[in-house]
Coordinates of C-alpha atoms in Angstrom, one line a residue:
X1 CA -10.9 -18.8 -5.5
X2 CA -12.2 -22.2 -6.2
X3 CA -16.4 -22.8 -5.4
X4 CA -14.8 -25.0 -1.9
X5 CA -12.8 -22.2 -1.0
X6 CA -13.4 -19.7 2.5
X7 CA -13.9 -16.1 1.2
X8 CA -10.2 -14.9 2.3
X9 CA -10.9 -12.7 5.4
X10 CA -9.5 -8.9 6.0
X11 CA -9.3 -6.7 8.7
X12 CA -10.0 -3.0 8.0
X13 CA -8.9 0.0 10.1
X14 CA -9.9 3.4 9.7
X15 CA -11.2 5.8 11.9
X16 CA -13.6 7.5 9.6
X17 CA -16.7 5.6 9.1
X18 CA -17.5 7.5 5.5
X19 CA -14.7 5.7 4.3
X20 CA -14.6 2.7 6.1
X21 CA -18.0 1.5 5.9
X22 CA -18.6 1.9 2.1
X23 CA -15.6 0.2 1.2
X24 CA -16.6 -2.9 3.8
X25 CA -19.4 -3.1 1.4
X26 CA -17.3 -3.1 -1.7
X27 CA -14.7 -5.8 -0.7
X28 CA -17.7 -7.9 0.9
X29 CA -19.6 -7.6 -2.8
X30 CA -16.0 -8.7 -4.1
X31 CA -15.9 -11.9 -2.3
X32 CA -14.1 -11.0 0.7
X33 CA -15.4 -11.7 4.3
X34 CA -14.5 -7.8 6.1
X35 CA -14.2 -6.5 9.9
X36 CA -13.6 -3.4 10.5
X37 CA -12.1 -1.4 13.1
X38 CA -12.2 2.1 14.1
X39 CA -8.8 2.1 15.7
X40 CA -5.9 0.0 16.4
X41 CA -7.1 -0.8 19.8
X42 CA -10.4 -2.3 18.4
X43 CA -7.8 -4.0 15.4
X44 CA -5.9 -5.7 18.6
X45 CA -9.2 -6.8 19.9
X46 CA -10.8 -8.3 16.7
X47 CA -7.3 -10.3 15.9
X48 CA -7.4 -11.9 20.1
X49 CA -10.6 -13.3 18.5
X50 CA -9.1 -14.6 15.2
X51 CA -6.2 -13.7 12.8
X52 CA -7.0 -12.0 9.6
X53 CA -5.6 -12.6 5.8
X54 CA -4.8 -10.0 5.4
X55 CA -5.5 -5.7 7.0
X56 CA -5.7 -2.5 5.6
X57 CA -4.3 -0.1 7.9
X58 CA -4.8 3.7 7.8
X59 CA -1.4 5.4 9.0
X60 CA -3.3 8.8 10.7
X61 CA -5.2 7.6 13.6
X62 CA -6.0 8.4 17.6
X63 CA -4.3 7.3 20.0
X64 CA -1.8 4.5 18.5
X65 CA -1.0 5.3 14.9
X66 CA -1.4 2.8 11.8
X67 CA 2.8 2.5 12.0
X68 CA 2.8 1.5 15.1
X69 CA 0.1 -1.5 14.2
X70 CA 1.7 -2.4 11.4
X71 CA 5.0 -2.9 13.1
X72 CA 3.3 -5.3 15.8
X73 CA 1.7 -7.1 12.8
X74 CA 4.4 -7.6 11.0
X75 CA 6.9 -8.7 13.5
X76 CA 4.8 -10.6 16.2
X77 CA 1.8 -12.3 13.8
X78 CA 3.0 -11.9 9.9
X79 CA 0.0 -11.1 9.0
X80 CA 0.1 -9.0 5.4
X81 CA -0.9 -5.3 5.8
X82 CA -1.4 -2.7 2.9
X83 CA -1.8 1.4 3.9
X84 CA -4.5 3.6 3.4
X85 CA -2.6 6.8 3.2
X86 CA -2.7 10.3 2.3
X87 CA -0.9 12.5 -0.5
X88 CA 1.3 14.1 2.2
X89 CA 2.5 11.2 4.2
X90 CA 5.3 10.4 1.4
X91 CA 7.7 9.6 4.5
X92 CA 5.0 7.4 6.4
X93 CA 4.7 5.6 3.4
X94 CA 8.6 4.9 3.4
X95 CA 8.5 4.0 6.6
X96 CA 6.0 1.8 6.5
X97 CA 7.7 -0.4 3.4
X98 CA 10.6 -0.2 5.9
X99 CA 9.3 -2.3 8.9
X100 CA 7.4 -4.6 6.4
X101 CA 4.2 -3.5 4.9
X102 CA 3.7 -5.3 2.2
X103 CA 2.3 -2.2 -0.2
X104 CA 0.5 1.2 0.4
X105 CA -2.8 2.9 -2.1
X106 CA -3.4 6.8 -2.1
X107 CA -6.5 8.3 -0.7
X108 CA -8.5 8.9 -2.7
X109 CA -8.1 5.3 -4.5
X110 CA -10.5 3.2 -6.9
X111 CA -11.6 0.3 -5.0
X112 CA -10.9 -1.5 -8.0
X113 CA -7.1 -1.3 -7.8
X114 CA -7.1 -1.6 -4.1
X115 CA -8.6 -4.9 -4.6
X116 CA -6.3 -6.0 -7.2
X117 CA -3.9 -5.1 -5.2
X118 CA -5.1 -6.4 -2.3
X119 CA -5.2 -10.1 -4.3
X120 CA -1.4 -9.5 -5.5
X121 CA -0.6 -9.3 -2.0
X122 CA -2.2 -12.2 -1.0
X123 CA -0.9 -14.2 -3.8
X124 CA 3.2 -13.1 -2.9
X125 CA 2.4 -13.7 1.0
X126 CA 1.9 -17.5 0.4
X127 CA -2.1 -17.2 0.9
X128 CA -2.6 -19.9 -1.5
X129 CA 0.5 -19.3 -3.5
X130 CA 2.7 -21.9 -2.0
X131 CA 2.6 -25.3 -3.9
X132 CA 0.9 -28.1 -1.2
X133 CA 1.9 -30.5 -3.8
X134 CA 5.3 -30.4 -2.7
X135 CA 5.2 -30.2 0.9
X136 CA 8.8 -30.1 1.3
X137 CA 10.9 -27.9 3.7
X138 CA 14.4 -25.9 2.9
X139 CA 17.6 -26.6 4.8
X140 CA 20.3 -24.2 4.5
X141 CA 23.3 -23.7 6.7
X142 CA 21.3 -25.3 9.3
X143 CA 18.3 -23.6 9.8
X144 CA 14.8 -25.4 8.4
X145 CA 12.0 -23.0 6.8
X146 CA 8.6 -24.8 6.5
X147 CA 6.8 -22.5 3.3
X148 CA 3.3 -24.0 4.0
X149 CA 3.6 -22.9 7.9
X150 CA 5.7 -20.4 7.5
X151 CA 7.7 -21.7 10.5
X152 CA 11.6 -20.8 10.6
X153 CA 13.3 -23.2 12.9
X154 CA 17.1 -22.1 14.3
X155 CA 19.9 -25.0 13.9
X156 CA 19.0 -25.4 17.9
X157 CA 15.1 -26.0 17.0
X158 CA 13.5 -23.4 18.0
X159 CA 11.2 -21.5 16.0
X160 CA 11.9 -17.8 15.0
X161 CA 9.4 -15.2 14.1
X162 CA 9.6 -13.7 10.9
X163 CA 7.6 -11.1 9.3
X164 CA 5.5 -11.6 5.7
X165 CA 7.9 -9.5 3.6
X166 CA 10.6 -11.2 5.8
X167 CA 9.3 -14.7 4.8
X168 CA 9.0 -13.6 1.2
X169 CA 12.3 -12.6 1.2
X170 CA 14.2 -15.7 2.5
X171 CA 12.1 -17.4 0.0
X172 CA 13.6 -15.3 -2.8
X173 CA 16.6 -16.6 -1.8
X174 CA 16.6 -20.1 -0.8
X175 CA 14.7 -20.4 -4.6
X176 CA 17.9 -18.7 -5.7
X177 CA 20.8 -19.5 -3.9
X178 CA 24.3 -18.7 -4.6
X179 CA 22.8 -16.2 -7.6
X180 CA 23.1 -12.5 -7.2
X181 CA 20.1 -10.7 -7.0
X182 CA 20.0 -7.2 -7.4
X183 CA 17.6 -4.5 -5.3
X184 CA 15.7 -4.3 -8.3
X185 CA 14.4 -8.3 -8.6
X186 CA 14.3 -8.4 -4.9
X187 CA 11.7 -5.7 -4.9
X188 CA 9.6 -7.5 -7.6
X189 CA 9.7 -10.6 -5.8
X190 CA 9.2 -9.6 -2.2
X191 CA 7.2 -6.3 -2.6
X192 CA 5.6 -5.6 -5.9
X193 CA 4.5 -3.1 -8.2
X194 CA 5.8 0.6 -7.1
X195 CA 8.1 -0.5 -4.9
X196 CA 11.2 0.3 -6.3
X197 CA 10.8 4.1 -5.0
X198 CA 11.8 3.0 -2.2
X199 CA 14.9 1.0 -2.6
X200 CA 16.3 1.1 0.8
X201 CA 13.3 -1.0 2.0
X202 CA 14.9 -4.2 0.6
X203 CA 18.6 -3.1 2.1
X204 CA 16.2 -2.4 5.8
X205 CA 14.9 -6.0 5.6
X206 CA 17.6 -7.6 4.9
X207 CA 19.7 -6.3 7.8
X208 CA 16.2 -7.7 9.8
X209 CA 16.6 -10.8 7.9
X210 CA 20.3 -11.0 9.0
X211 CA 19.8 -10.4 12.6
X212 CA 17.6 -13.0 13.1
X213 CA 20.0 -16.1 11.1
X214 CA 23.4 -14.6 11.1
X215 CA 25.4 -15.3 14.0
X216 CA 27.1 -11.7 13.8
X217 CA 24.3 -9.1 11.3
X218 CA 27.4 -7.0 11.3
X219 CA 29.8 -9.8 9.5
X220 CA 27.1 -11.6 7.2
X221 CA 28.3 -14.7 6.3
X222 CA 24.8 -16.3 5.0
X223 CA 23.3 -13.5 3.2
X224 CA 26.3 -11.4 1.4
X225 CA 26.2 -8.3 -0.1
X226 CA 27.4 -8.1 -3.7
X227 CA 29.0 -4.5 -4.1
X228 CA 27.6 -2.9 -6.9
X229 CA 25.2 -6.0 -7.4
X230 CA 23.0 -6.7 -4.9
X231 CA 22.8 -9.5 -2.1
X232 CA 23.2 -13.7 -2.5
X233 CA 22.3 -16.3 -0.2
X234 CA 25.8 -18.1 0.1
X235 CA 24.8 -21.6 1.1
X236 CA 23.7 -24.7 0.1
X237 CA 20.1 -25.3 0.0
X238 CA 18.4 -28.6 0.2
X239 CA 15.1 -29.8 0.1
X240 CA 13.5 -32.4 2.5
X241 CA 10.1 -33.8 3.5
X242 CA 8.3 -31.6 6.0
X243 CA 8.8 -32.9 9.1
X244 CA 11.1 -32.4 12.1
X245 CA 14.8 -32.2 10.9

C-alpha cells in the first residue's frame, strides 16, 4: 500500500466477541480499517452504510448462517469474502467455495496467515490488481466486461451482476481465449492456494458463469468444455477504450 493509499476496509462477522474483538485489533495494527459485526443482520446493516473490501464471514451463526451471507454477497454486491470455520464443517467449507467464496482459514488460525491471506484475496479480486494504465475494456461475442468497474454489459446493454470469483473467472478467460485451461490453472487463477480440494467449485462456477452469457447454459457455445481437458473460451476477444460500446 503506497503512503496515499486508504487503509483497504473489512468487514468482520462473528458472533463471539473473544474472537472477534482481538482479531479487530490485529488487522487494525496491520493496516487495515475493521467493522465488525455480531451477526449477519448487523453485517446487512453496516454494508446499507457503505460497502466493504473485503468480509470475513463465520459460517456457524444465529439466526441467518454465514452461507446464507455469503451467497447474498457474492451474487448481489461482489464483494470478496473469506470463512472463519471450524474443523468439522469440511462440507460448509465446500459449499461455500461453491457459491463463490473466495477462500476459507481454520479456527483456530495464526492471524498472520489469515492476513496474508486476506491480501492474496484482495490482490486476485482486482482491489488494486487491475492495471489503470490500460483502461481498456474486453469485447467478446458481444458482451463488454469493464475490469476497472467490474461492470458486465449484455450485447443488449444492460449490465449483469456477477460475483468476485465470477469476475475473476471470465477474466481468466478473456486473458486466455481459445486456449484450454484445465480445473487445475483455473483454480490457481480464480481461487488460490488450497483450492484444488475442491475441484467441483471451478465446474459450479462455470455453469453460473454460463447462465448468465450463454444463450442456452445447457448447449455452451461461448465457454466449452474440453473432455478430458478442461474448459476454453471459444471466441474472439478484443480490446477497446473504455467507454460505451
Amino acid at each position: 500500500m503506497t503512503q496515499d493509499a486508504a487503509p483497504q476496509r473489512l468487514l468482520l462477522v462473528d458472533d463471539e466477541p473473544g474472537l472477534r474483538e482481538p482479531l479487530a485489533s490485529y488487522l487494525e495494527r496491520q493496516g487495515f480499517t475493521v467493522s465488525q459485526a455480531a451477526s449477519a443482520a448487523e453485517a446487512r446493516a453496516i454494508m446499507r452504510e457503505g460497502v466493504p473490501d473485503l468480509v470475513l464471514l463465520d459460517i456457524m451463526m444465529p439466526g441467518e448462517d454465514g452461507l446464507s451471507l455469503c451467497r447474498h454477497l457474492t451474487e448481489s454486491r461482489a464483494i470478496p469474502t473469506i470463512f472463519l470455520t471450524a474443523k468439522s464443517e469440511a462440507t460448509d467449507r465446500i459449499v461455500g467455495l461453491e457459491i463463490g467464496a473466495d477462500d476459507y482459514v481454520v479456527k483456530p488460525f495464526e492471524p498472520r496467515e489469515l492476513v496474508a491471506r486476506i491480501r492474496s484475496v484482495l490482490r486476485r479480486s482486482g482491489r488494486g490488481a487491475v492495471d489503470t494504465t490500460q483502461n481498456e475494456d474486453f469485447l467478446f461475442d458481444a458482451w463488454r466486461l469493464d475490469p476497472l468497474k467490474r461492470r458486465l454489459i449484455d450485447p443488449e446493454g444492460a449490465i449483469v451482476a456477477i460475483s468476485s470469483v465470477e469476475f475473476r473467472l471470465l477474466m481468466a478467460f478473456l486473458e486466455h481465449p481459445r486456449q484450454v485451461l484445465d480445473r487445475d490453472r483455473l483454480l490457481d487463477m480464480v481461487q488460490g492456494r488450497e483450492a484444488h480440494l475442491f475441484d467441483r467449485a471451478v465446474d459450479n462456477q462455470v455453469s453460473r458463469l454460463r447462465r448468465k452469457i450463454e444463450v442456452d447454459s445447457r448447449n455452451p457455445q461461448v465457454i466449452q468444455t474440453v473432455w478430458g481437458g478442461g474448459y476454453m473460451l471459444a471466441a474472439d476477444v478484443r480490446r477497446v477504450p473504455s467507454g460505451p460500446a
